[in-house]
CSV table of C-alpha atoms in Angstrom, one decimal:
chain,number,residue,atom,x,y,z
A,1,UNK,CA,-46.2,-28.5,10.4
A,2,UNK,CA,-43.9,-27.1,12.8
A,3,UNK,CA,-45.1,-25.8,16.2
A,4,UNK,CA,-43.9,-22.6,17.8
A,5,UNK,CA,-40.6,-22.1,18.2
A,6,UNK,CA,-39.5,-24.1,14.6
A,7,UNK,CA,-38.5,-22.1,11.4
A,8,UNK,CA,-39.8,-22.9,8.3
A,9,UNK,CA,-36.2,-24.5,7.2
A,10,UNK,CA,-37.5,-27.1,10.0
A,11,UNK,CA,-34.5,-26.0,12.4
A,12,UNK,CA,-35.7,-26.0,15.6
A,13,UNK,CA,-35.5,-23.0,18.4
A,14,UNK,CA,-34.9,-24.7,21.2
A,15,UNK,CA,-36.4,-49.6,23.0
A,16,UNK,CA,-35.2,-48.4,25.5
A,17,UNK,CA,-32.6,-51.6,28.1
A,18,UNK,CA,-35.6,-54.1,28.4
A,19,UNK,CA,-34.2,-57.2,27.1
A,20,UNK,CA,-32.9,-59.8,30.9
A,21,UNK,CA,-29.2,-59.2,29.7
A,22,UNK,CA,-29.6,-55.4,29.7
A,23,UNK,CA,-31.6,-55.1,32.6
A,24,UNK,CA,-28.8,-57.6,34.2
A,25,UNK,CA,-26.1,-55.0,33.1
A,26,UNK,CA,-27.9,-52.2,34.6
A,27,UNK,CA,-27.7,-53.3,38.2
A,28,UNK,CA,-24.7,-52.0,40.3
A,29,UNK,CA,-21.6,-52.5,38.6
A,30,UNK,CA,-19.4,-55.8,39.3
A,31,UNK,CA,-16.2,-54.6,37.9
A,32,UNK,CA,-13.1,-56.1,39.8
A,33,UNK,CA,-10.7,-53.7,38.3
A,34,UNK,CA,-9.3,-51.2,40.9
A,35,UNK,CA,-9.8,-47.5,39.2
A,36,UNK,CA,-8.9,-44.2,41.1
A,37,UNK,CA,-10.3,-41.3,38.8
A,38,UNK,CA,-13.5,-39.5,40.0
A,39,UNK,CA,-14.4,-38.9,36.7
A,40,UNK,CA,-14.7,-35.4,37.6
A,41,UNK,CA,-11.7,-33.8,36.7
A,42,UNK,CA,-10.7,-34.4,32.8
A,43,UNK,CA,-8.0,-36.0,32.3
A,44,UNK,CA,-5.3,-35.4,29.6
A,45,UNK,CA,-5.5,-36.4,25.9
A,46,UNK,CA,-2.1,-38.0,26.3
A,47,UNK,CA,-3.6,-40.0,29.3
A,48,UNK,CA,-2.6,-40.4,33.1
A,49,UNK,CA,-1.8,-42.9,35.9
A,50,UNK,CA,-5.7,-43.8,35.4
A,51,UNK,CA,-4.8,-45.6,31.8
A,52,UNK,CA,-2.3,-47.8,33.7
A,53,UNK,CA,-5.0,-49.0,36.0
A,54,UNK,CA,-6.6,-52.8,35.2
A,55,UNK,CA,-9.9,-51.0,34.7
A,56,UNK,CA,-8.2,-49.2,31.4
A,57,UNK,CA,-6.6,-52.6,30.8
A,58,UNK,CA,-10.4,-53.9,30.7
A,59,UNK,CA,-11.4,-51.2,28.8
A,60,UNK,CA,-8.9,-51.3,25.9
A,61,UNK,CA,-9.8,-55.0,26.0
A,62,UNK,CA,-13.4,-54.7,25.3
A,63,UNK,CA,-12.3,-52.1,22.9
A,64,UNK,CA,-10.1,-54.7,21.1
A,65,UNK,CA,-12.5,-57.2,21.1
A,66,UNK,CA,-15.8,-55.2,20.8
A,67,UNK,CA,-17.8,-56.2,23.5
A,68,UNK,CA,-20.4,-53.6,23.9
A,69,UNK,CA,-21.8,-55.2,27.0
A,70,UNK,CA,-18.6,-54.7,28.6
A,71,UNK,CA,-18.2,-51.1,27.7
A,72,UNK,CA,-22.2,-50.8,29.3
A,73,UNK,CA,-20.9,-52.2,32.4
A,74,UNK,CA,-17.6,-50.3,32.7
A,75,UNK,CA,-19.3,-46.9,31.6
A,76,UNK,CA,-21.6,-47.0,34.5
A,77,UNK,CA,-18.5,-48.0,36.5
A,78,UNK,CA,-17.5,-45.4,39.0
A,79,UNK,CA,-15.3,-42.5,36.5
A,80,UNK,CA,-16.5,-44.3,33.3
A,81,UNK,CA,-13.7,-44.9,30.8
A,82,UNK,CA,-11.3,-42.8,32.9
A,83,UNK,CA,-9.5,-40.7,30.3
A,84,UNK,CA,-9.9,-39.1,26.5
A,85,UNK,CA,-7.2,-41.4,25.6
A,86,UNK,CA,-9.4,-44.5,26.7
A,87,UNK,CA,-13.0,-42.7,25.0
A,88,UNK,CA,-11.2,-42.8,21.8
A,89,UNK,CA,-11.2,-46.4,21.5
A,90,UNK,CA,-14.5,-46.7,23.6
A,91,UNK,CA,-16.6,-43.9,21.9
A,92,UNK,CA,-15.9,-45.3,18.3
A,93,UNK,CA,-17.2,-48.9,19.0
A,94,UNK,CA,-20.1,-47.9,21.2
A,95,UNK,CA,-21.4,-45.5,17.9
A,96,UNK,CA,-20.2,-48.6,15.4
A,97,UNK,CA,-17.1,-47.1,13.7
A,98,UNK,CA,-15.5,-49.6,12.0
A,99,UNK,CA,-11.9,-50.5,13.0
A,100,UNK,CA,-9.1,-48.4,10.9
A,101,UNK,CA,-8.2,-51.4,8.7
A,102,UNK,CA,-12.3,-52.1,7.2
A,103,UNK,CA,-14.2,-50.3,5.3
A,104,UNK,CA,-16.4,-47.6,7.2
A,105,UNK,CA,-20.1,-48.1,6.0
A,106,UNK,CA,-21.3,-50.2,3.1
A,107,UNK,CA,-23.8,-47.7,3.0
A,108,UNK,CA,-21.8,-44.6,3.3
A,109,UNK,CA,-19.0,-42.7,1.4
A,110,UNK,CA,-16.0,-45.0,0.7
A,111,UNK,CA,-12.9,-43.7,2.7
A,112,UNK,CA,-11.3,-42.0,-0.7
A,113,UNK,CA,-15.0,-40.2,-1.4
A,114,UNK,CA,-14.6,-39.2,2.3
A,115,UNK,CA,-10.9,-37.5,1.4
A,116,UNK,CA,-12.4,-35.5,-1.0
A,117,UNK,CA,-13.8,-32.1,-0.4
A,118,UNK,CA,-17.1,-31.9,1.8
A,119,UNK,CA,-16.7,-28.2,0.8
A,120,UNK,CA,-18.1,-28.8,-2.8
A,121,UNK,CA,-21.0,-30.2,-1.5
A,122,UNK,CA,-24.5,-28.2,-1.6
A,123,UNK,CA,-25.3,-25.5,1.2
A,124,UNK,CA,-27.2,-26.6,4.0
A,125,UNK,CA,-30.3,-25.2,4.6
A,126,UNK,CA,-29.0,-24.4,8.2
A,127,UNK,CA,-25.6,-23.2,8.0
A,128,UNK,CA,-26.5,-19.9,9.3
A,129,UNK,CA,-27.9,-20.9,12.3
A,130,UNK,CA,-25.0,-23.1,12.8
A,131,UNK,CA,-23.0,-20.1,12.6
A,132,UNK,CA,-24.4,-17.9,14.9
A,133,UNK,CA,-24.3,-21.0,17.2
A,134,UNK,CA,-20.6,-21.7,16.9
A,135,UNK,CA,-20.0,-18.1,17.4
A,136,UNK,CA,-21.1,-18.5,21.0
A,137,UNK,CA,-19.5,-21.8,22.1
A,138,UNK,CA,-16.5,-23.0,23.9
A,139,UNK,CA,-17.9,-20.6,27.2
A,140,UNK,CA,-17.2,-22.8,29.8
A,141,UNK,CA,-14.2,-25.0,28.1
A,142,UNK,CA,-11.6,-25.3,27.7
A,143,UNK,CA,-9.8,-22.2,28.7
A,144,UNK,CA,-8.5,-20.4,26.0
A,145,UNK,CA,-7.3,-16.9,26.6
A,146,UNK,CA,-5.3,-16.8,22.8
A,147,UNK,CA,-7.9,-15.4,21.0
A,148,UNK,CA,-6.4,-17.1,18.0
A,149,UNK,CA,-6.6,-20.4,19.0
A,150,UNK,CA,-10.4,-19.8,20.2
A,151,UNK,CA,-11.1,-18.8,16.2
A,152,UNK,CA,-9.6,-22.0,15.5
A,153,UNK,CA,-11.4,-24.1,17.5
A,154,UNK,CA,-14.4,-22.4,16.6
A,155,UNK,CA,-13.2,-23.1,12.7
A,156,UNK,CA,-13.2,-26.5,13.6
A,157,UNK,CA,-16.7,-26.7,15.1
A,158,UNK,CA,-18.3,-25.1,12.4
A,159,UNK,CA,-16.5,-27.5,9.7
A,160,UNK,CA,-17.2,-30.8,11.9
A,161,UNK,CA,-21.5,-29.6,12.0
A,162,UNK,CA,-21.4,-28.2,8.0
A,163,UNK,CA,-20.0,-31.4,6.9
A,164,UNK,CA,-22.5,-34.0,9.0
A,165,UNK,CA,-24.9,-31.6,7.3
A,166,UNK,CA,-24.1,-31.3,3.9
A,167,UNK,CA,-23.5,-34.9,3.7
A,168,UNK,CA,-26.8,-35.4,5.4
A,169,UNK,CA,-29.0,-33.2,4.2
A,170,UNK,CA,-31.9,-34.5,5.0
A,171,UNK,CA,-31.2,-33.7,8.8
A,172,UNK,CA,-32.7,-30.7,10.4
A,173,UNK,CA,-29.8,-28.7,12.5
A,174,UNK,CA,-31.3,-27.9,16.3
A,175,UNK,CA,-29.8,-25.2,18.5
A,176,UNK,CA,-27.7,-27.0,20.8
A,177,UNK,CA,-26.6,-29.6,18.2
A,178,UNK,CA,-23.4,-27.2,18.6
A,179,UNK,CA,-23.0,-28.1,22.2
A,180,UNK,CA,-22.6,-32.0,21.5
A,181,UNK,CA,-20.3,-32.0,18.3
A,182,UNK,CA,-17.7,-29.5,21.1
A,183,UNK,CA,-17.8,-32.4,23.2
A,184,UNK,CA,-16.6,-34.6,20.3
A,185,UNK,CA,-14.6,-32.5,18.8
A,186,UNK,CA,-12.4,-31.9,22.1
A,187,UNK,CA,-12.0,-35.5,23.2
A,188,UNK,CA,-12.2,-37.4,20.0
A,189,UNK,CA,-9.4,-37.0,17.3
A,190,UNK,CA,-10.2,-35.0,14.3
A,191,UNK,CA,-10.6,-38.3,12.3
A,192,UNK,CA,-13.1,-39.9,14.0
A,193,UNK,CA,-15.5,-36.7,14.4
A,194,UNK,CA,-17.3,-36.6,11.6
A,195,UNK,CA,-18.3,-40.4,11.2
A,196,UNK,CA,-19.1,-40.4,15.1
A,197,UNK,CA,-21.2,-37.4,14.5
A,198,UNK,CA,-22.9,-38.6,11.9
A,199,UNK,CA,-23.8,-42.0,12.9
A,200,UNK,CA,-24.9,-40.5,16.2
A,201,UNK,CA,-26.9,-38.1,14.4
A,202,UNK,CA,-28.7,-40.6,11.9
A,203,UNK,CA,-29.2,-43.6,14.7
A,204,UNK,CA,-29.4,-42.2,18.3
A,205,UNK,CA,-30.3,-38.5,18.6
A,206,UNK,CA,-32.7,-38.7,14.7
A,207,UNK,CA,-35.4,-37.6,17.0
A,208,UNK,CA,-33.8,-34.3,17.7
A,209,UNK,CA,-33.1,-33.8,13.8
A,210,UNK,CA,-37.0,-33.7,12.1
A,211,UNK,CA,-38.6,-31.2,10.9
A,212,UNK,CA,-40.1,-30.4,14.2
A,213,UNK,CA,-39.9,-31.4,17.8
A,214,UNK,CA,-42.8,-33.6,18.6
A,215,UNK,CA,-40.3,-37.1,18.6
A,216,UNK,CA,-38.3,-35.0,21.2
A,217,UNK,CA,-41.7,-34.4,23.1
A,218,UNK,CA,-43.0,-37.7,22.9
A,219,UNK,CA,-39.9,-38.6,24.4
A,220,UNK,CA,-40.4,-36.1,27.7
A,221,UNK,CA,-44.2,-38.0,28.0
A,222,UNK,CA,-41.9,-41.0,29.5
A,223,UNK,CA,-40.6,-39.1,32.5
A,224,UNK,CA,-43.9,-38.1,34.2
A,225,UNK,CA,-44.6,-42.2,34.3
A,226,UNK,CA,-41.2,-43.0,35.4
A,227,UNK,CA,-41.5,-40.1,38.5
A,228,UNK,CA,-44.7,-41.3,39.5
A,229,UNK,CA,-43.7,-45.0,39.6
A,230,UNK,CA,-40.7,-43.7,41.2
A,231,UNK,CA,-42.2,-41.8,43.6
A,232,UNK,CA,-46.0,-40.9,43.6
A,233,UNK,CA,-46.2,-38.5,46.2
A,234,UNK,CA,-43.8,-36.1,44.7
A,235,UNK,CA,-44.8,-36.7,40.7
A,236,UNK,CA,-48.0,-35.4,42.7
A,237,UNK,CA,-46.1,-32.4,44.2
A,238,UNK,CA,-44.9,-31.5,40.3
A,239,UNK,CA,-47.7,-32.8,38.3
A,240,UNK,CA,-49.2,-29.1,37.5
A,241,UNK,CA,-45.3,-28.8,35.7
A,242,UNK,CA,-45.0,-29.8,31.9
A,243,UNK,CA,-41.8,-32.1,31.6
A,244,UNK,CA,-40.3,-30.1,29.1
A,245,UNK,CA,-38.4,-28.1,31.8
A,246,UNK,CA,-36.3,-31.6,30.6
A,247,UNK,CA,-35.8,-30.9,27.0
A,248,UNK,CA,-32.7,-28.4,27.5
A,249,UNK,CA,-31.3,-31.6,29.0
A,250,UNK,CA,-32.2,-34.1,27.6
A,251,UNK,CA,-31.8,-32.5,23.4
A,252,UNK,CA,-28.3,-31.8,23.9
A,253,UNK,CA,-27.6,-34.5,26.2
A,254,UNK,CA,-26.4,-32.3,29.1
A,255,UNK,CA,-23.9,-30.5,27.3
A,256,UNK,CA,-25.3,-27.5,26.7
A,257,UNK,CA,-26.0,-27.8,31.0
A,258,UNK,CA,-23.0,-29.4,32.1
A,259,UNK,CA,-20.2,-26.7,32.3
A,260,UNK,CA,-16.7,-28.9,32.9
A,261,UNK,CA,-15.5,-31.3,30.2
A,262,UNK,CA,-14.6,-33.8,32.4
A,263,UNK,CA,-18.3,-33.9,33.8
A,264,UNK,CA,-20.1,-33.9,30.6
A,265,UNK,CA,-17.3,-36.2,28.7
A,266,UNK,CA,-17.9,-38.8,31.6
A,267,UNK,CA,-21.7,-38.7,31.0
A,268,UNK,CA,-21.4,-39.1,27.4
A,269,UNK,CA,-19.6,-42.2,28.3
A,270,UNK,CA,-22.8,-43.7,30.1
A,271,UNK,CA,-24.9,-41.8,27.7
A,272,UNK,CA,-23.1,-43.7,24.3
A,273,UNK,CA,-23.2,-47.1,25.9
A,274,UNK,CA,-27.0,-47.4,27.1
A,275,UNK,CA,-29.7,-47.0,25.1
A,276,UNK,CA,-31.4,-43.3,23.9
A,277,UNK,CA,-34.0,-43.5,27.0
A,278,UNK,CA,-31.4,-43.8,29.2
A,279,UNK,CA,-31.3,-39.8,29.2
A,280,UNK,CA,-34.7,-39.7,30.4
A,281,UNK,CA,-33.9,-41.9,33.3
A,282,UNK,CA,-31.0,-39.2,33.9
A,283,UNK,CA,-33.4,-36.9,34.4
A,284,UNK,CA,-35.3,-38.5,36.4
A,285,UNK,CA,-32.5,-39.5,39.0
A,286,UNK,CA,-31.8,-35.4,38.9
A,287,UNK,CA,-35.6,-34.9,39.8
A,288,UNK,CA,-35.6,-37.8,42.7
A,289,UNK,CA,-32.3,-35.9,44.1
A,290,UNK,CA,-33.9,-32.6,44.7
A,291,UNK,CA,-37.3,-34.5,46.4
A,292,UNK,CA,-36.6,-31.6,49.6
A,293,UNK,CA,-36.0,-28.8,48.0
A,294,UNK,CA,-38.6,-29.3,45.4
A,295,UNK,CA,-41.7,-29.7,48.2
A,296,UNK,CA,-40.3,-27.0,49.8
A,297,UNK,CA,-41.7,-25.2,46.9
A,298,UNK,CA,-45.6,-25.0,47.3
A,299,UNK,CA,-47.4,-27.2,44.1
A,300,UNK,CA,-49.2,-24.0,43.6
A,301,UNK,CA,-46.2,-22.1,42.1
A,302,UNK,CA,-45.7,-24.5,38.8
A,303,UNK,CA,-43.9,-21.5,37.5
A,304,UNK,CA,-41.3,-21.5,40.3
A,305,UNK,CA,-40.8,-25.4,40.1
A,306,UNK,CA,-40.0,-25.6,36.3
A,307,UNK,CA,-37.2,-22.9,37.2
A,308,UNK,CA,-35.6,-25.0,40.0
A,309,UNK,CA,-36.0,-27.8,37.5
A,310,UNK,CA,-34.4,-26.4,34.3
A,311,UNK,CA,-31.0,-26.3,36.1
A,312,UNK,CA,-29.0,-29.1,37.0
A,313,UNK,CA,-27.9,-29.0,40.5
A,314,UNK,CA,-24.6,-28.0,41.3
A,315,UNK,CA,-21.9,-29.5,42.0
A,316,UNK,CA,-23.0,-32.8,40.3
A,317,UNK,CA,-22.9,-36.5,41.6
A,318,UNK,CA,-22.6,-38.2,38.5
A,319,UNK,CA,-21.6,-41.9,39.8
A,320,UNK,CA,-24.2,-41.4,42.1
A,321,UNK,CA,-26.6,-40.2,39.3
A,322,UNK,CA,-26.0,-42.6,37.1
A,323,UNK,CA,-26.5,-45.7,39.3
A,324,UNK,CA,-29.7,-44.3,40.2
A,325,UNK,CA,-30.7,-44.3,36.6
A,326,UNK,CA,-29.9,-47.4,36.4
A,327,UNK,CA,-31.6,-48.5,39.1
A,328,UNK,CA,-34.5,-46.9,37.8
A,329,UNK,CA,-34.5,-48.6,34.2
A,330,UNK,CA,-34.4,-52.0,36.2
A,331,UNK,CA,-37.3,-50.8,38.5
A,332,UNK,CA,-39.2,-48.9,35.6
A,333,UNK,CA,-39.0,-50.7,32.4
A,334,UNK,CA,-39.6,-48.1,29.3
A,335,UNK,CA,-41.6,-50.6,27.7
A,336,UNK,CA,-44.0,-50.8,31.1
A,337,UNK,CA,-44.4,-47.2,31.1
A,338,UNK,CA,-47.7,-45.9,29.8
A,339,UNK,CA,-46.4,-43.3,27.5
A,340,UNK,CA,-44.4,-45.7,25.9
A,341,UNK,CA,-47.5,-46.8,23.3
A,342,UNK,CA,-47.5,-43.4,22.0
A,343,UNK,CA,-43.6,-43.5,20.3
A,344,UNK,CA,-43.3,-44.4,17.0
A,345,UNK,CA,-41.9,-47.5,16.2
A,346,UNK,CA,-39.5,-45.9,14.0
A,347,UNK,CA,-38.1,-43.5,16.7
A,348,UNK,CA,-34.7,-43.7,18.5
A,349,UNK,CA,-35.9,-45.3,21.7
A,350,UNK,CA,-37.3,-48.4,19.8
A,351,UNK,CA,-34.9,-48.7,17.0
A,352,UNK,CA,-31.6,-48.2,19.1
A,353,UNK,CA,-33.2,-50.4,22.3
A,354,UNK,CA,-30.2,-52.5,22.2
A,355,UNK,CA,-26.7,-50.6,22.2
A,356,UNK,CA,-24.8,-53.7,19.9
A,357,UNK,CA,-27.3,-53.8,17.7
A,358,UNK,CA,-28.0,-49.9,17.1
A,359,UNK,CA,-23.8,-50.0,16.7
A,360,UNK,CA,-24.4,-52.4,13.5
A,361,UNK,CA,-27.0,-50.3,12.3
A,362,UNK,CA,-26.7,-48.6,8.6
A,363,UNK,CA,-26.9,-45.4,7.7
A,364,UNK,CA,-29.1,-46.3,5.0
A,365,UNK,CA,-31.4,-47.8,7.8
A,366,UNK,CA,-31.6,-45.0,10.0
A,367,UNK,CA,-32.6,-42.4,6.9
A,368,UNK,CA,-35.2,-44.6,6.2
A,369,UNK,CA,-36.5,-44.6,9.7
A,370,UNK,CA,-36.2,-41.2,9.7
A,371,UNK,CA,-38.5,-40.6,6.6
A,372,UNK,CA,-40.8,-42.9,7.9
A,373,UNK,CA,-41.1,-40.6,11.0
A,374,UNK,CA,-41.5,-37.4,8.7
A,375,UNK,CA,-44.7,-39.4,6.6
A,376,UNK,CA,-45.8,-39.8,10.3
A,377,UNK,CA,-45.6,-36.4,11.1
A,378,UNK,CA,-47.1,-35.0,7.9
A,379,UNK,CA,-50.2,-37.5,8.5
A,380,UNK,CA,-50.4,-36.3,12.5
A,381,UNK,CA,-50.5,-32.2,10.8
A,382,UNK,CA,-53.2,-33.4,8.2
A,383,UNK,CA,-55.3,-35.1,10.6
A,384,UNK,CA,-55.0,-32.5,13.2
A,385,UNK,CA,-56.2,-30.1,10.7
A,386,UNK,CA,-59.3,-31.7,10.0
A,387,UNK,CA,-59.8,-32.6,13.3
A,388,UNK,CA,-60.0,-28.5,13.6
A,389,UNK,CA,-62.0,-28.2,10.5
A,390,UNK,CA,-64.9,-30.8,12.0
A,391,UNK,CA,-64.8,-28.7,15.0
A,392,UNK,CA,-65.6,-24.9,13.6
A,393,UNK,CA,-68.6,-26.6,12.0
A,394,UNK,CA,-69.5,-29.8,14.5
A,395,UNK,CA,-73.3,-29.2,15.0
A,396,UNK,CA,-74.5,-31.5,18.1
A,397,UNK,CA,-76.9,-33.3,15.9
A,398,UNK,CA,-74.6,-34.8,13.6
A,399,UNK,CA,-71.8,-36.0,16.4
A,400,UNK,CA,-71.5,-39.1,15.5
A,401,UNK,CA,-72.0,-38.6,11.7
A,402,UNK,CA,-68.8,-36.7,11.8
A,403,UNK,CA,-67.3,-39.4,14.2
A,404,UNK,CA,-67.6,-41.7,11.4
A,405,UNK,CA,-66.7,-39.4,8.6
A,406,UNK,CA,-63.5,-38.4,10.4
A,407,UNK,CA,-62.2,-41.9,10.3
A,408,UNK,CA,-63.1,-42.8,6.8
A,409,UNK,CA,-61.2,-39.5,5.8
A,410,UNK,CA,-58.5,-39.4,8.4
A,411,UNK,CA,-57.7,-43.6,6.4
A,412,UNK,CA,-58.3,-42.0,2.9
A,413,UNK,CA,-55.8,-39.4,3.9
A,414,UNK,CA,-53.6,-41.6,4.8
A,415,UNK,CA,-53.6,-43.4,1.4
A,416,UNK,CA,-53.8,-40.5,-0.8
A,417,UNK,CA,-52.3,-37.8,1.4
A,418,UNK,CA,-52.9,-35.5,-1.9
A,419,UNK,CA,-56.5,-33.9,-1.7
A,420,UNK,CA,-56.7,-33.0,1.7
A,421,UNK,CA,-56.8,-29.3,1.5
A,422,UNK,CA,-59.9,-30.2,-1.1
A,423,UNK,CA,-61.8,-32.7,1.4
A,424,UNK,CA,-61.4,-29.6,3.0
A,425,UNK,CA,-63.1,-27.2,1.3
A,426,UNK,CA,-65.9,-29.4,0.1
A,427,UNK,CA,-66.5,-30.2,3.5
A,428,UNK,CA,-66.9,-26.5,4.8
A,429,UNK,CA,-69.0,-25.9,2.0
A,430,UNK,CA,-71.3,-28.9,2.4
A,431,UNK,CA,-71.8,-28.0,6.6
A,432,UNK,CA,-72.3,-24.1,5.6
A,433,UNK,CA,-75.3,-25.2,3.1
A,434,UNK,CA,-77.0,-27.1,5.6
């Protein structure tokens, strides 16, 4: 089932704000409260002058009071939620952590269970991916010339991932999962990683954890629509360029592009309190910013463009960035864009449209949409096979006789997914006697 570039293990090698009130939060922000960090430069866990400022005040008080459509509308604010110290409270609610004082997840291990050794849990498929993975992160942050606390950190990374996994074992690690759990692990504290992890794992990034990475490409189908809505001429310019010069991006939510913590901590801020398509949008706001430099590449070099576009420009605007994205989901609807009919109802961008809602999500509920999506790949792999075992023996004569067969099989198949290597066989038989 999995396409080049996934292992067998089904590692892989590498809806959205349409509702009035979230289209209404996505126009340019109307925050009164005065705020003086860029957002660029990370500020300190033990926070700054920036937490003093009314905007924290607002922000700790939409914390306090769990108003999600706050938090949307101060996260696209310019510097988002200002410091670590203020993403602590904000990250947590966003995701649908439950205060310290209530129990966790209904669903989930009980906070005693949770006490107990993840350790003596079964092996992960994965783990030794992860490992090699871990051994090459913290490269750009944060600076750490003791070589022993580098281990540690490193330590710490590879226990936050190996837990999520082993008590999830049904997910399917990616390369570049690594880069988003570092993010977590340096801004959030070590208590509220692994639940964040895992409920962003199970309901906002599921597409990125099957057994292969078609979800993730259905995904990159949206951003050709939303460029040429955007801007026809240059979707024209790129359109000989397959979008998955993207999927970097887009899989690892810009951290495995972004190279400051303060850039890439501020982006998760937008990133957490808008929807799963809203990384598309990203993208395409990066694409619209380069509009010059890209037609000063000729159309006729696809292979030079998807270079320029692989790599986010530097430095980075993000408050400029992000408005445009947001501009762009106002414009450009996900659920107007013609791509959109082709993503399963049970993926990410239809089951996490609204932010409040996704945050009340179980973890029970997003397993089950995620086996729903596996069924749906295993039926897309049987009927692509047959669909090549029609073709070896189509004869011109019998077209539309194995037009019609197809379908009858391809609805057997997917009621008794059992025989089809035998509908097979009979069937290559039956054309090779005729």
């Amino acid at each position: 089932m999995a396409p080049a570039g996934d292992s067998p293990s089904g590692r892989h090698t590498v809806d959205g704000l349409s509702s009035d009130a979230d289209v209404a939060l996505l126009q340019p922000s109307t925050v009164s409260a005065q705020h003086t960090n860029s957002g660029v430069r990370r500020n300190d866990k033990t926070g700054s002058q920036s937490d003093l400022s009314p905007k924290a005040q607002a922000i700790r008080e939409a914390c306090k009071l769990r108003r999600v459509d706050d938090l949307k509308e101060l996260a696209l604010s310019k510097g988002g939620f200002l410091s670590d110290s203020l993403r602590q409270q904000a990250w947590p609610v966003l995701l649908g952590l439950a205060p310290e004082d209530e129990v966790i997840d209904l669903d989930g291990p009980s906070v005693t269970d949770r006490a107990s050794s993840w350790r003596e849990l079964p092996r992960h498929r994965d783990e030794d991916q992860v490992q090699l993975d871990v051994d090459r992160a913290f490269v750009y942050y944060p600076n750490l010339e003791n070589p022993v606390e580098l281990e540690r950190r490193k330590a710490d990374l590879s226990d936050l991932i190996v837990e999520v996994l082993r008590r999830h074992p049904y997910l399917c690690y990616f390369q570049g999962y690594h880069d988003i759990c570092q993010v977590f692990l340096l801004v959030l504290e070590p208590a509220q990683c692994s639940l964040a992890v895992s409920r962003l794992s199970v309901l906002r990034i599921r597409d990125f954890m099957l057994p292969n990475l078609t979800p993730a490409i259905a995904q990159l189908r949206l951003l050709p629509d939303i460029l040429d809505a955007a801007d026809p001429a240059l979707w024209r310019h790129l359109s000989q360029t397959e979008p998955f010069f993207a999927l970097s991006g887009t899989l690892t939510m810009y951290a495995h592009d972004v190279q400051t913590l303060g850039e890439i901590a501020r982006l998760f801020d937008a990133l957490l309190a808008l929807d799963p398509t809203f990384s598309v949008y990203v993208f395409a706001a990066i694409v619209l910013s380069r509009r010059d430099e890209l037609f000063d590449t000729p159309d006729s070099e696809p292979e030079m463009l998807h270079s320029i576009l692989s790599k986010l420009p530097q430095p980075l605007d993000l408050d400029a960035l992000l408005a445009r994205a947001a501009e762009l989901v106002v414009r450009h609807r996900p659920d107007r864009l013609p791509a959109w009919r082709h993503v399963s109802a049970a993926s990410v961008l239809k089951t996490a449209r609204d932010t409040a809602t996704c945050a009340a999500q179980s973890m029970s509920y997003g397993r089950a949409c995620f086996d729903r999506q596996v069924r749906e790949l295993e039926f897309a792999e049987k009927r692509d096979k047959l669909k090549a075992a029609l073709w070896r023996y189509r004869r011109p004569a019998r077209a539309v006789a194995f037009a019609v067969a197809f379908g009858v099989l391809a609805f057997w198949l997917r009621r008794s997914p059992g025989p089809q290597a035998y509908v097979t066989d009979l069937l290559s038989r039956w054309i090779g006697g005729h």
